[in-house]
C-alpha cells in the first residue's frame, strides 16, 4: 500500500504540488491525467526522491517517511521499495538488456550473479525480449528499450511501479507493444501509478483515474465515471480537448 | 661519399636501446601519477567542493598556462633554493614531477568533461533502483566516462612520452640525452637524430595500435 499525505513541492517560490493526499491499495492501477506542467511527473519523482519534496509524508508498505526529516537511509529504502519507468527509457548504455535488468539484483540486493541472470532471463521472457538478452540499448528500437526499462522495474520486486509518461517519446509504431506489456502487468495485479496521455489505456486498464491540475487533485474516480460524467469544469475542459485528439472507443 | 652513414646508424640502435627503459619509466610513472592526480582534480571540479575547487582551478590554470620546460626548471633549480632540505633534486625526479603536474592539468579537464557527459537520465535510473552514489559512480558513470576519455588520455600519454626528451636539459641521460652525447662525439648529427626520431616514432605507433584496439573494445556496447 502506498499512502501520500500532504505531499508538496516548491521550486523556489513556485508551488508545483500543493498537498497531495492519495492512497493506493495493493494491486491497484491508478492513472494520473492532467494538463502539461501541472506536477504529474513531479509527483512521481517526489515519491522516490528523484526530487526532494518540500513537505508531507510518504508511506510505502511498512516504511513511513516524513520528507522533511528523511535521512539518507530513508531515501535509499524508499527508492528500493519503488520502481521507476522513465519517459526516455534511461537504460544503462554500457550494459546489455539482460544486465540492465540484473543490475539491481546484483548490486543492490547482492544476489549471486548466476541467480540474478537467471531471474533476469525469466523477466526477459515475460516481456518477450529473450532473443535480445545480449543486445546493448543502442541497438534496440525505442519500444524494445522501453520494454527493457519496464523489465528493469519489474526486477526490483518493488511495492509499486511508477510510470512517467512511458510512451510519450516513442514513435507511434512502438506505442502499442509498450501499452500491451503494461496491460499484462495490470492483469497480474502489479500495483501501478501511471502518468500518461493515453486516454484509451486509462479507460481500459485503470481502476481509478486521478485528474490533477495546478498541483492539486481536482477529482478522481473509476474511469467509467470520470470519463463519462466529469464533475469539475476543469476536468470537462481537459477531457474535451484531449478526447477530440484521441477518441477512446 | 654517402649522404648518410647507415652503418653508424645501425650501430647506434643497440646503444640507444639501453636508454629506452629510463625514457619509458619516466613516461609510465608520470602517466600513472598524472592519472591519479587528474581524477582527484576532476572530482573536485565536478562536485565543486568549496575552497579546494578554487585552488584546483588555479592549479590547472598555472600548469596549462606555462611551458613544460619552465615548469621543469622551476622544479629542478627552483625547489632546492626554496627548501633547504632539498639541496638537490635529481633530474629524473624533477622530470616526473613536472610531467605529472603539467599533464594532470590537461587530463583533469578531459576527465571532468567525460564524467559530466554521461547522460543525466542514467544517473536518475541508477538512483531509482536504489544504488548508492558510490555504486552509481563505479558501475554506471566511470565505465562510460572512461570510454569517452580514453582517446584524449592516450593522446596525452603520447605527448608525455615525447616530452620526456626535455629531461635532457636537466642533465638526465635518457634517449635524447644519450643521442646528443653520441652525436657530439661522432659529429654525425643528422644520423643520430634521425635514429632517435625513429625511436620515438615507433614507440608512438605501437601505442596508437594499442589505442585503436582499446577503443574498439570500449565501443562495442555503443554500435548499432
Short mmCIF file of C-alpha atoms in Angstrom, two decimals:
data_model
loop_
_atom_site.label_atom_id
_atom_site.label_comp_id
_atom_site.label_asym_id
_atom_site.label_seq_id
_atom_site.Cartn_x
_atom_site.Cartn_y
_atom_site.Cartn_z
CA UNK A 1 0.00 0.00 0.00
CA UNK A 2 1.15 3.49 -0.86
CA UNK A 3 -0.02 6.49 1.09
CA UNK A 4 0.80 10.12 0.39
CA UNK A 5 -0.17 12.73 2.95
CA UNK A 6 0.07 16.44 2.20
CA UNK A 7 2.88 15.92 -0.28
CA UNK A 8 4.10 19.28 -1.55
CA UNK A 9 6.91 20.53 -3.72
CA UNK A 10 8.16 24.05 -4.35
CA UNK A 11 10.74 25.08 -6.92
CA UNK A 12 11.97 28.36 -5.46
CA UNK A 13 8.80 30.38 -4.96
CA UNK A 14 6.73 28.36 -7.40
CA UNK A 15 4.50 25.75 -5.84
CA UNK A 16 4.23 22.70 -8.08
CA UNK A 17 2.47 20.30 -5.72
CA UNK A 18 0.01 21.69 -3.19
CA UNK A 19 -0.55 18.97 -0.62
CA UNK A 20 -1.39 15.78 -2.44
CA UNK A 21 -3.26 13.12 -0.44
CA UNK A 22 -3.56 9.75 -2.08
CA UNK A 23 -3.82 6.11 -1.09
CA UNK A 24 -3.11 3.30 -3.49
CA UNK A 25 -4.13 -0.21 -2.49
CA UNK A 26 -2.04 -3.28 -3.18
CA UNK A 27 -2.67 -4.37 -6.77
CA UNK A 28 -4.46 -1.17 -7.70
CA UNK A 29 -3.80 0.51 -11.05
CA UNK A 30 -4.04 4.28 -10.79
CA UNK A 31 -3.67 6.55 -13.80
CA UNK A 32 -2.91 10.24 -13.35
CA UNK A 33 -4.06 12.61 -16.06
CA UNK A 34 -3.98 16.36 -16.40
CA UNK A 35 -2.65 19.27 -18.45
CA UNK A 36 1.09 19.57 -19.08
CA UNK A 37 3.14 21.26 -16.39
CA UNK A 38 0.70 20.61 -13.57
CA UNK A 39 3.01 18.50 -11.46
CA UNK A 40 2.12 14.96 -12.55
CA UNK A 41 5.70 13.94 -13.23
CA UNK A 42 6.94 15.89 -10.23
CA UNK A 43 4.55 13.87 -8.06
CA UNK A 44 6.05 10.59 -9.25
CA UNK A 45 9.59 11.92 -8.90
CA UNK A 46 8.89 13.07 -5.34
CA UNK A 47 7.67 9.62 -4.31
CA UNK A 48 11.15 8.17 -4.77
CA UNK A 49 13.09 11.36 -4.07
CA UNK A 50 14.41 11.98 -7.56
CA UNK A 51 13.09 15.35 -6.47
CA UNK A 52 13.32 16.33 -2.83
CA UNK A 53 9.71 17.03 -1.76
CA UNK A 54 9.14 20.19 0.31
CA UNK A 55 6.67 18.70 2.77
CA UNK A 56 4.38 15.83 3.63
CA UNK A 57 4.64 12.15 4.38
CA UNK A 58 5.16 9.13 2.18
CA UNK A 59 4.27 5.59 3.24
CA UNK A 60 5.26 2.61 1.15
CA UNK A 61 4.44 -0.74 2.75
CA UNK A 62 5.86 -0.65 6.26
CA UNK A 63 8.07 2.31 5.56
CA UNK A 64 6.82 5.72 6.62
CA UNK A 65 8.92 8.78 5.81
CA UNK A 66 8.42 12.39 6.83
CA UNK A 67 10.03 14.03 3.80
CA UNK A 68 11.46 16.94 5.79
CA UNK A 69 13.27 14.60 8.18
CA UNK A 70 14.23 11.96 5.64
CA UNK A 71 17.72 10.58 6.23
CA UNK A 72 19.94 9.20 3.53
CA UNK A 73 18.94 5.74 4.72
CA UNK A 74 15.21 6.55 4.44
CA UNK A 75 15.67 7.81 0.90
CA UNK A 76 17.55 4.69 -0.12
CA UNK A 77 14.89 2.46 1.45
CA UNK A 78 12.12 4.40 -0.27
CA UNK A 79 13.87 4.12 -3.64
CA UNK A 80 14.32 0.41 -3.13
CA UNK A 81 10.62 -0.04 -2.35
CA UNK A 82 9.53 1.75 -5.53
CA UNK A 83 10.48 1.32 -9.17
CA UNK A 84 10.51 3.93 -11.89
CA UNK A 85 9.92 3.74 -15.63
CA UNK A 86 11.25 6.80 -17.43
CA UNK A 87 9.85 8.65 -20.39
CA UNK A 88 13.20 8.40 -22.19
CA UNK A 89 13.87 4.78 -21.05
CA UNK A 90 17.18 5.77 -19.38
CA UNK A 91 18.72 2.34 -19.88
CA UNK A 92 22.33 1.90 -18.81
CA UNK A 93 24.16 2.33 -22.11
CA UNK A 94 27.15 0.25 -21.01
CA UNK A 95 25.06 -2.80 -20.16
CA UNK A 96 23.17 -5.40 -22.19
CA UNK A 97 19.40 -5.82 -21.93
CA UNK A 98 19.97 -8.75 -19.56
CA UNK A 99 22.44 -6.82 -17.40
CA UNK A 100 20.17 -3.77 -17.24
CA UNK A 101 17.59 -5.97 -15.57
CA UNK A 102 20.03 -7.97 -13.43
CA UNK A 103 21.90 -4.87 -12.23
CA UNK A 104 19.59 -4.14 -9.32
CA UNK A 105 19.60 -7.76 -8.14
CA UNK A 106 23.40 -7.95 -8.25
CA UNK A 107 24.34 -4.53 -6.90
CA UNK A 108 21.54 -3.63 -4.54
CA UNK A 109 20.10 -6.99 -3.47
CA UNK A 110 23.51 -8.71 -3.61
CA UNK A 111 22.26 -11.84 -5.31
CA UNK A 112 24.86 -14.23 -6.72
CA UNK A 113 25.46 -13.39 -10.39
CA UNK A 114 24.14 -16.68 -11.74
CA UNK A 115 20.88 -16.44 -9.82
CA UNK A 116 20.40 -12.79 -10.84
CA UNK A 117 20.99 -13.53 -14.52
CA UNK A 118 18.61 -16.47 -14.40
CA UNK A 119 15.94 -14.24 -12.89
CA UNK A 120 16.66 -11.51 -15.44
CA UNK A 121 16.27 -14.07 -18.23
CA UNK A 122 12.85 -15.05 -16.86
CA UNK A 123 11.82 -11.41 -16.93
CA UNK A 124 13.13 -11.04 -20.50
CA UNK A 125 10.89 -13.96 -21.46
CA UNK A 126 7.90 -12.32 -19.79
CA UNK A 127 8.47 -9.12 -21.72
CA UNK A 128 9.13 -11.05 -24.93
CA UNK A 129 12.73 -9.90 -25.27
CA UNK A 130 14.66 -13.12 -24.60
CA UNK A 131 16.25 -13.07 -28.05
CA UNK A 132 17.74 -9.63 -27.29
CA UNK A 133 19.35 -10.60 -23.99
CA UNK A 134 22.86 -9.72 -25.18
CA UNK A 135 21.88 -6.61 -27.15
CA UNK A 136 23.04 -3.20 -25.96
CA UNK A 137 20.45 -0.39 -25.71
CA UNK A 138 21.92 1.46 -28.71
CA UNK A 139 20.90 -1.45 -30.97
CA UNK A 140 17.30 -1.67 -29.72
CA UNK A 141 14.24 0.18 -31.02
CA UNK A 142 12.50 2.68 -28.75
CA UNK A 143 9.74 0.20 -27.98
CA UNK A 144 12.23 -2.53 -27.12
CA UNK A 145 14.22 -0.16 -24.92
CA UNK A 146 11.13 0.84 -23.01
CA UNK A 147 10.14 -2.81 -22.54
CA UNK A 148 13.57 -3.44 -21.04
CA UNK A 149 13.03 -0.33 -18.91
CA UNK A 150 9.82 -1.91 -17.62
CA UNK A 151 11.65 -5.22 -17.14
CA UNK A 152 14.26 -3.41 -15.05
CA UNK A 153 11.46 -2.02 -12.89
CA UNK A 154 9.86 -5.49 -12.60
CA UNK A 155 13.13 -6.97 -11.36
CA UNK A 156 13.14 -4.70 -8.34
CA UNK A 157 10.17 -6.53 -6.89
CA UNK A 158 9.09 -3.12 -5.67
CA UNK A 159 5.81 -2.44 -3.94
CA UNK A 160 4.77 -0.12 -6.76
CA UNK A 161 5.99 0.75 -10.25
CA UNK A 162 5.83 4.44 -11.14
CA UNK A 163 5.40 5.07 -14.88
CA UNK A 164 6.33 8.58 -16.01
CA UNK A 165 4.76 9.04 -19.46
CA UNK A 166 6.23 5.75 -20.67
CA UNK A 167 5.04 6.11 -24.25
CA UNK A 168 5.45 9.86 -24.80
CA UNK A 169 8.81 9.75 -26.53
CA UNK A 170 8.05 6.66 -28.61
CA UNK A 171 7.40 6.66 -32.33
CA UNK A 172 3.72 5.76 -32.84
CA UNK A 173 4.62 2.33 -34.22
CA UNK A 174 6.15 1.26 -30.87
CA UNK A 175 3.43 2.59 -28.54
CA UNK A 176 1.20 -0.48 -28.69
CA UNK A 177 3.83 -3.02 -27.67
CA UNK A 178 4.64 -0.98 -24.57
CA UNK A 179 1.00 -0.43 -23.65
CA UNK A 180 0.19 -4.11 -24.06
CA UNK A 181 3.08 -5.03 -21.76
CA UNK A 182 1.66 -2.61 -19.20
CA UNK A 183 -1.76 -4.21 -19.60
CA UNK A 184 -0.20 -7.59 -19.00
CA UNK A 185 1.34 -6.28 -15.76
CA UNK A 186 -2.00 -4.82 -14.75
CA UNK A 187 -3.68 -8.19 -15.25
CA UNK A 188 -1.09 -9.70 -12.92
CA UNK A 189 -2.19 -7.06 -10.38
CA UNK A 190 1.13 -5.31 -10.15
CA UNK A 191 0.49 -2.07 -8.26
CA UNK A 192 0.99 0.74 -10.75
CA UNK A 193 0.89 4.52 -10.67
CA UNK A 194 0.90 5.76 -14.25
CA UNK A 195 1.19 9.27 -15.65
CA UNK A 196 0.06 9.17 -19.26
CA UNK A 197 -1.79 10.97 -22.03
CA UNK A 198 -3.08 7.66 -23.42
CA UNK A 199 -6.75 8.01 -22.56
CA UNK A 200 -7.71 4.66 -24.09
CA UNK A 201 -5.23 2.97 -21.75
CA UNK A 202 -6.65 4.85 -18.77
CA UNK A 203 -10.19 3.85 -19.69
CA UNK A 204 -9.40 0.17 -20.33
CA UNK A 205 -6.86 -0.59 -17.61
CA UNK A 206 -7.14 1.82 -14.70
CA UNK A 207 -9.06 1.01 -11.54
CA UNK A 208 -9.06 4.71 -10.78
CA UNK A 209 -8.26 7.83 -12.74
CA UNK A 210 -6.96 10.91 -10.93
CA UNK A 211 -7.20 14.32 -12.58
CA UNK A 212 -4.55 16.76 -11.39
CA UNK A 213 -4.42 20.46 -12.20
CA UNK A 214 -2.15 23.13 -10.74
CA UNK A 215 -0.61 20.72 -8.26
CA UNK A 216 -3.93 19.60 -6.75
CA UNK A 217 -6.17 16.60 -7.16
CA UNK A 218 -9.25 18.06 -8.80
CA UNK A 219 -11.29 14.89 -8.96
CA UNK A 220 -10.89 11.14 -9.16
CA UNK A 221 -12.93 8.02 -9.71
CA UNK A 222 -13.32 4.88 -11.78
CA UNK A 223 -12.62 5.64 -15.46
CA UNK A 224 -16.21 4.86 -16.46
CA UNK A 225 -17.46 7.66 -14.20
CA UNK A 226 -14.70 10.17 -14.67
CA UNK A 227 -14.71 9.98 -18.46
CA UNK A 228 -18.49 9.91 -18.95
CA UNK A 229 -19.54 12.24 -16.18
CA UNK A 230 -16.75 14.60 -15.04
CA UNK A 231 -17.89 16.88 -12.20
CA UNK A 232 -15.39 19.73 -12.30
CA UNK A 233 -15.40 22.19 -15.22
CA UNK A 234 -11.59 21.90 -15.49
CA UNK A 235 -11.83 18.12 -15.89
CA UNK A 236 -14.53 18.55 -18.50
CA UNK A 237 -12.46 21.10 -20.35
CA UNK A 238 -9.34 18.93 -20.32
CA UNK A 239 -11.17 15.78 -21.42
CA UNK A 240 -12.96 17.61 -24.19
CA UNK A 241 -9.68 18.85 -25.61
CA UNK A 242 -7.74 15.64 -25.31
CA UNK A 243 -10.54 13.30 -26.42
CA UNK A 244 -11.03 15.38 -29.55
CA UNK A 245 -7.48 14.39 -30.47
CA UNK A 246 -7.63 10.75 -29.43
CA UNK A 247 -11.06 9.08 -29.18
CA UNK A 248 -11.08 6.32 -26.60
CA UNK A 249 -13.60 3.96 -28.07
CA UNK B 1 80.61 9.96 -50.01
CA UNK B 2 77.21 8.66 -48.99
CA UNK B 3 74.64 11.12 -47.82
CA UNK B 4 74.03 9.09 -44.67
CA UNK B 5 76.36 6.85 -42.73
CA UNK B 6 73.99 3.90 -42.46
CA UNK B 7 76.48 1.64 -40.67
CA UNK B 8 76.78 4.20 -37.88
CA UNK B 9 73.02 4.45 -37.65
CA UNK B 10 72.65 0.69 -37.26
CA UNK B 11 75.39 0.63 -34.62
CA UNK B 12 73.61 3.38 -32.73
CA UNK B 13 70.43 1.36 -32.26
CA UNK B 14 71.69 -1.05 -29.54
CA UNK B 15 73.44 1.85 -27.77
CA UNK B 16 70.24 3.92 -27.61
CA UNK B 17 68.16 0.89 -26.65
CA UNK B 18 69.98 0.88 -23.30
CA UNK B 19 68.45 4.28 -22.52
CA UNK B 20 64.94 3.40 -23.64
CA UNK B 21 63.91 1.91 -20.26
CA UNK B 22 64.60 5.21 -18.47
CA UNK B 23 62.50 7.13 -21.00
CA UNK B 24 59.63 4.65 -20.70
CA UNK B 25 59.95 4.58 -16.93
CA UNK B 26 59.62 8.36 -16.66
CA UNK B 27 56.66 8.34 -19.05
CA UNK B 28 54.71 5.48 -17.42
CA UNK B 29 55.35 6.67 -13.88
CA UNK B 30 54.44 10.21 -14.90
CA UNK B 31 51.29 8.96 -16.62
CA UNK B 32 50.20 6.83 -13.65
CA UNK B 33 50.69 9.67 -11.18
CA UNK B 34 49.11 12.21 -13.54
CA UNK B 35 46.04 9.97 -13.94
CA UNK B 36 45.58 9.67 -10.19
CA UNK B 37 46.05 13.39 -9.66
CA UNK B 38 43.81 14.24 -12.63
CA UNK B 39 40.98 12.03 -11.32
CA UNK B 40 41.21 13.82 -7.98
CA UNK B 41 41.18 17.24 -9.62
CA UNK B 42 38.29 16.24 -11.88
CA UNK B 43 36.17 15.00 -8.97
CA UNK B 44 36.81 18.25 -7.09
CA UNK B 45 35.70 20.19 -10.17
CA UNK B 46 32.60 18.03 -10.77
CA UNK B 47 31.44 18.18 -7.14
CA UNK B 48 32.50 21.85 -6.87
CA UNK B 49 33.91 21.29 -3.38
CA UNK B 50 34.25 24.78 -1.87
CA UNK B 51 37.74 26.33 -1.48
CA UNK B 52 39.53 23.27 -2.95
CA UNK B 53 37.67 23.92 -6.19
CA UNK B 54 39.21 27.42 -6.36
CA UNK B 55 42.68 26.02 -5.68
CA UNK B 56 42.14 23.36 -8.32
CA UNK B 57 41.16 25.97 -10.90
CA UNK B 58 44.31 27.94 -10.04
CA UNK B 59 46.46 24.81 -10.27
CA UNK B 60 45.04 23.86 -13.67
CA UNK B 61 45.36 27.43 -14.91
CA UNK B 62 49.04 27.65 -13.95
CA UNK B 63 50.15 24.28 -15.27
CA UNK B 64 48.27 24.73 -18.52
CA UNK B 65 49.34 28.34 -18.84
CA UNK B 66 53.11 27.94 -18.59
CA UNK B 67 55.56 25.94 -20.74
CA UNK B 68 56.58 22.50 -19.50
CA UNK B 69 60.23 23.50 -19.84
CA UNK B 70 59.72 26.44 -17.48
CA UNK B 71 57.99 24.13 -15.00
CA UNK B 72 60.84 21.62 -15.16
CA UNK B 73 63.39 24.37 -14.48
CA UNK B 74 61.27 25.62 -11.59
CA UNK B 75 61.26 22.16 -10.00
CA UNK B 76 64.91 21.38 -10.74
CA UNK B 77 66.59 24.70 -10.00
CA UNK B 78 63.90 26.49 -8.02
CA UNK B 79 62.77 23.98 -5.38
CA UNK B 80 66.19 23.40 -3.76
CA UNK B 81 66.54 27.16 -3.35
CA UNK B 82 63.14 27.30 -1.69
CA UNK B 83 63.51 24.33 0.63
CA UNK B 84 66.91 23.73 2.20
CA UNK B 85 66.06 20.08 2.79
CA UNK B 86 66.07 19.57 -0.94
CA UNK B 87 69.62 20.79 -1.53
CA UNK B 88 69.49 18.89 -4.72
CA UNK B 89 66.71 17.17 -6.58
CA UNK B 90 67.72 14.71 -9.22
CA UNK B 91 66.73 15.32 -12.81
CA UNK B 92 64.62 12.20 -13.14
CA UNK B 93 62.50 13.10 -10.11
CA UNK B 94 62.10 16.68 -11.29
CA UNK B 95 61.03 15.46 -14.72
CA UNK B 96 58.47 13.04 -13.32
CA UNK B 97 57.10 15.78 -11.04
CA UNK B 98 56.89 18.22 -13.92
CA UNK B 99 55.23 15.76 -16.28
CA UNK B 100 52.75 14.72 -13.59
CA UNK B 101 51.66 18.27 -12.73
CA UNK B 102 51.67 19.53 -16.30
CA UNK B 103 49.70 16.70 -17.84
CA UNK B 104 47.33 16.20 -14.91
CA UNK B 105 46.12 19.75 -15.51
CA UNK B 106 45.14 18.88 -19.08
CA UNK B 107 43.82 15.44 -18.23
CA UNK B 108 41.66 16.72 -15.36
CA UNK B 109 39.65 18.81 -17.80
CA UNK B 110 39.02 15.93 -20.21
CA UNK B 111 38.11 13.55 -17.37
CA UNK B 112 35.74 16.15 -15.95
CA UNK B 113 34.10 16.61 -19.34
CA UNK B 114 33.74 12.83 -19.74
CA UNK B 115 32.05 12.45 -16.35
CA UNK B 116 29.69 15.36 -16.95
CA UNK B 117 28.95 14.00 -20.42
CA UNK B 118 27.31 10.80 -19.18
CA UNK B 119 23.60 11.15 -19.77
CA UNK B 120 21.93 12.52 -16.63
CA UNK B 121 18.95 10.17 -17.06
CA UNK B 122 21.11 7.17 -16.34
CA UNK B 123 22.10 8.72 -13.03
CA UNK B 124 18.43 9.01 -12.13
CA UNK B 125 17.75 5.46 -13.28
CA UNK B 126 20.58 4.15 -11.12
CA UNK B 127 19.31 6.08 -8.10
CA UNK B 128 15.76 4.91 -8.77
CA UNK B 129 16.76 1.24 -8.44
CA UNK B 130 18.35 2.10 -5.10
CA UNK B 131 22.04 2.41 -5.92
CA UNK B 132 24.26 4.46 -3.64
CA UNK B 133 26.34 7.30 -5.11
CA UNK B 134 29.46 5.15 -4.96
CA UNK B 135 27.76 2.28 -6.82
CA UNK B 136 26.46 4.75 -9.38
CA UNK B 137 29.99 6.06 -9.99
CA UNK B 138 31.62 2.67 -10.17
CA UNK B 139 29.04 0.75 -12.21
CA UNK B 140 27.49 3.35 -14.49
CA UNK B 141 29.36 6.68 -14.74
CA UNK B 142 33.03 5.72 -14.71
CA UNK B 143 32.80 2.88 -17.27
CA UNK B 144 31.10 5.24 -19.70
CA UNK B 145 33.33 8.21 -18.89
CA UNK B 146 36.38 6.03 -19.47
CA UNK B 147 35.25 5.27 -22.97
CA UNK B 148 34.90 8.97 -23.75
CA UNK B 149 38.17 9.93 -22.07
CA UNK B 150 40.45 7.18 -23.40
CA UNK B 151 41.25 8.69 -26.81
CA UNK B 152 42.29 12.06 -25.37
CA UNK B 153 44.12 10.46 -22.44
CA UNK B 154 46.08 8.29 -24.87
CA UNK B 155 47.00 11.42 -26.83
CA UNK B 156 48.33 12.98 -23.64
CA UNK B 157 50.32 9.82 -22.95
CA UNK B 158 51.86 10.03 -26.39
CA UNK B 159 52.66 13.67 -25.83
CA UNK B 160 54.16 12.79 -22.45
CA UNK B 161 56.47 10.15 -23.91
CA UNK B 162 57.86 12.71 -26.32
CA UNK B 163 58.08 15.34 -23.59
CA UNK B 164 60.42 13.13 -21.55
CA UNK B 165 63.07 14.29 -24.02
CA UNK B 166 63.10 17.62 -22.16
CA UNK B 167 64.74 15.80 -19.25
CA UNK B 168 67.96 16.08 -21.19
CA UNK B 169 68.00 19.81 -20.40
CA UNK B 170 68.19 18.80 -16.70
CA UNK B 171 71.24 16.66 -17.42
CA UNK B 172 69.39 13.34 -17.49
CA UNK B 173 70.87 10.84 -19.93
CA UNK B 174 67.72 9.34 -21.35
CA UNK B 175 67.04 8.64 -25.02
CA UNK B 176 67.51 12.23 -26.15
CA UNK B 177 70.44 12.94 -23.82
CA UNK B 178 72.24 9.81 -24.98
CA UNK B 179 71.70 10.73 -28.61
CA UNK B 180 73.08 14.20 -28.01
CA UNK B 181 76.20 12.72 -26.44
CA UNK B 182 76.73 10.20 -29.22
CA UNK B 183 76.24 12.83 -31.87
CA UNK B 184 78.67 15.20 -30.20
CA UNK B 185 81.42 12.61 -30.19
CA UNK B 186 80.87 11.30 -33.72
CA UNK B 187 79.82 14.59 -35.33
CA UNK B 188 77.20 12.58 -37.21
CA UNK B 189 74.30 14.76 -36.00
CA UNK B 190 71.93 14.06 -38.85
CA UNK B 191 72.28 10.28 -38.49
CA UNK B 192 71.94 10.34 -34.71
CA UNK B 193 68.84 12.49 -34.67
CA UNK B 194 67.20 10.54 -37.46
CA UNK B 195 67.68 7.37 -35.40
CA UNK B 196 66.24 8.92 -32.25
CA UNK B 197 63.32 10.35 -34.19
CA UNK B 198 62.55 6.87 -35.48
CA UNK B 199 62.76 5.55 -31.91
CA UNK B 200 60.06 7.95 -30.71
CA UNK B 201 58.01 7.40 -33.83
CA UNK B 202 57.98 3.61 -33.42
CA UNK B 203 57.02 3.83 -29.73
CA UNK B 204 54.16 6.18 -30.56
CA UNK B 205 52.99 3.98 -33.44
CA UNK B 206 52.89 0.96 -31.15
CA UNK B 207 50.85 2.95 -28.66
CA UNK B 208 48.46 4.08 -31.39
CA UNK B 209 47.90 0.45 -32.20
CA UNK B 210 47.08 -0.29 -28.56
CA UNK B 211 44.79 2.76 -28.50
CA UNK B 212 42.94 1.60 -31.59
CA UNK B 213 42.22 -1.81 -30.11
CA UNK B 214 41.30 -0.41 -26.72
CA UNK B 215 38.81 2.00 -28.28
CA UNK B 216 37.36 -0.76 -30.40
CA UNK B 217 36.74 -2.85 -27.30
CA UNK B 218 35.28 0.03 -25.30
CA UNK B 219 32.95 1.00 -28.14
CA UNK B 220 31.44 -2.44 -28.51
CA UNK B 221 28.36 -1.53 -26.47
CA UNK B 222 27.56 1.59 -28.46
CA UNK B 223 27.50 0.43 -32.05
CA UNK B 224 24.24 -0.42 -33.68
#
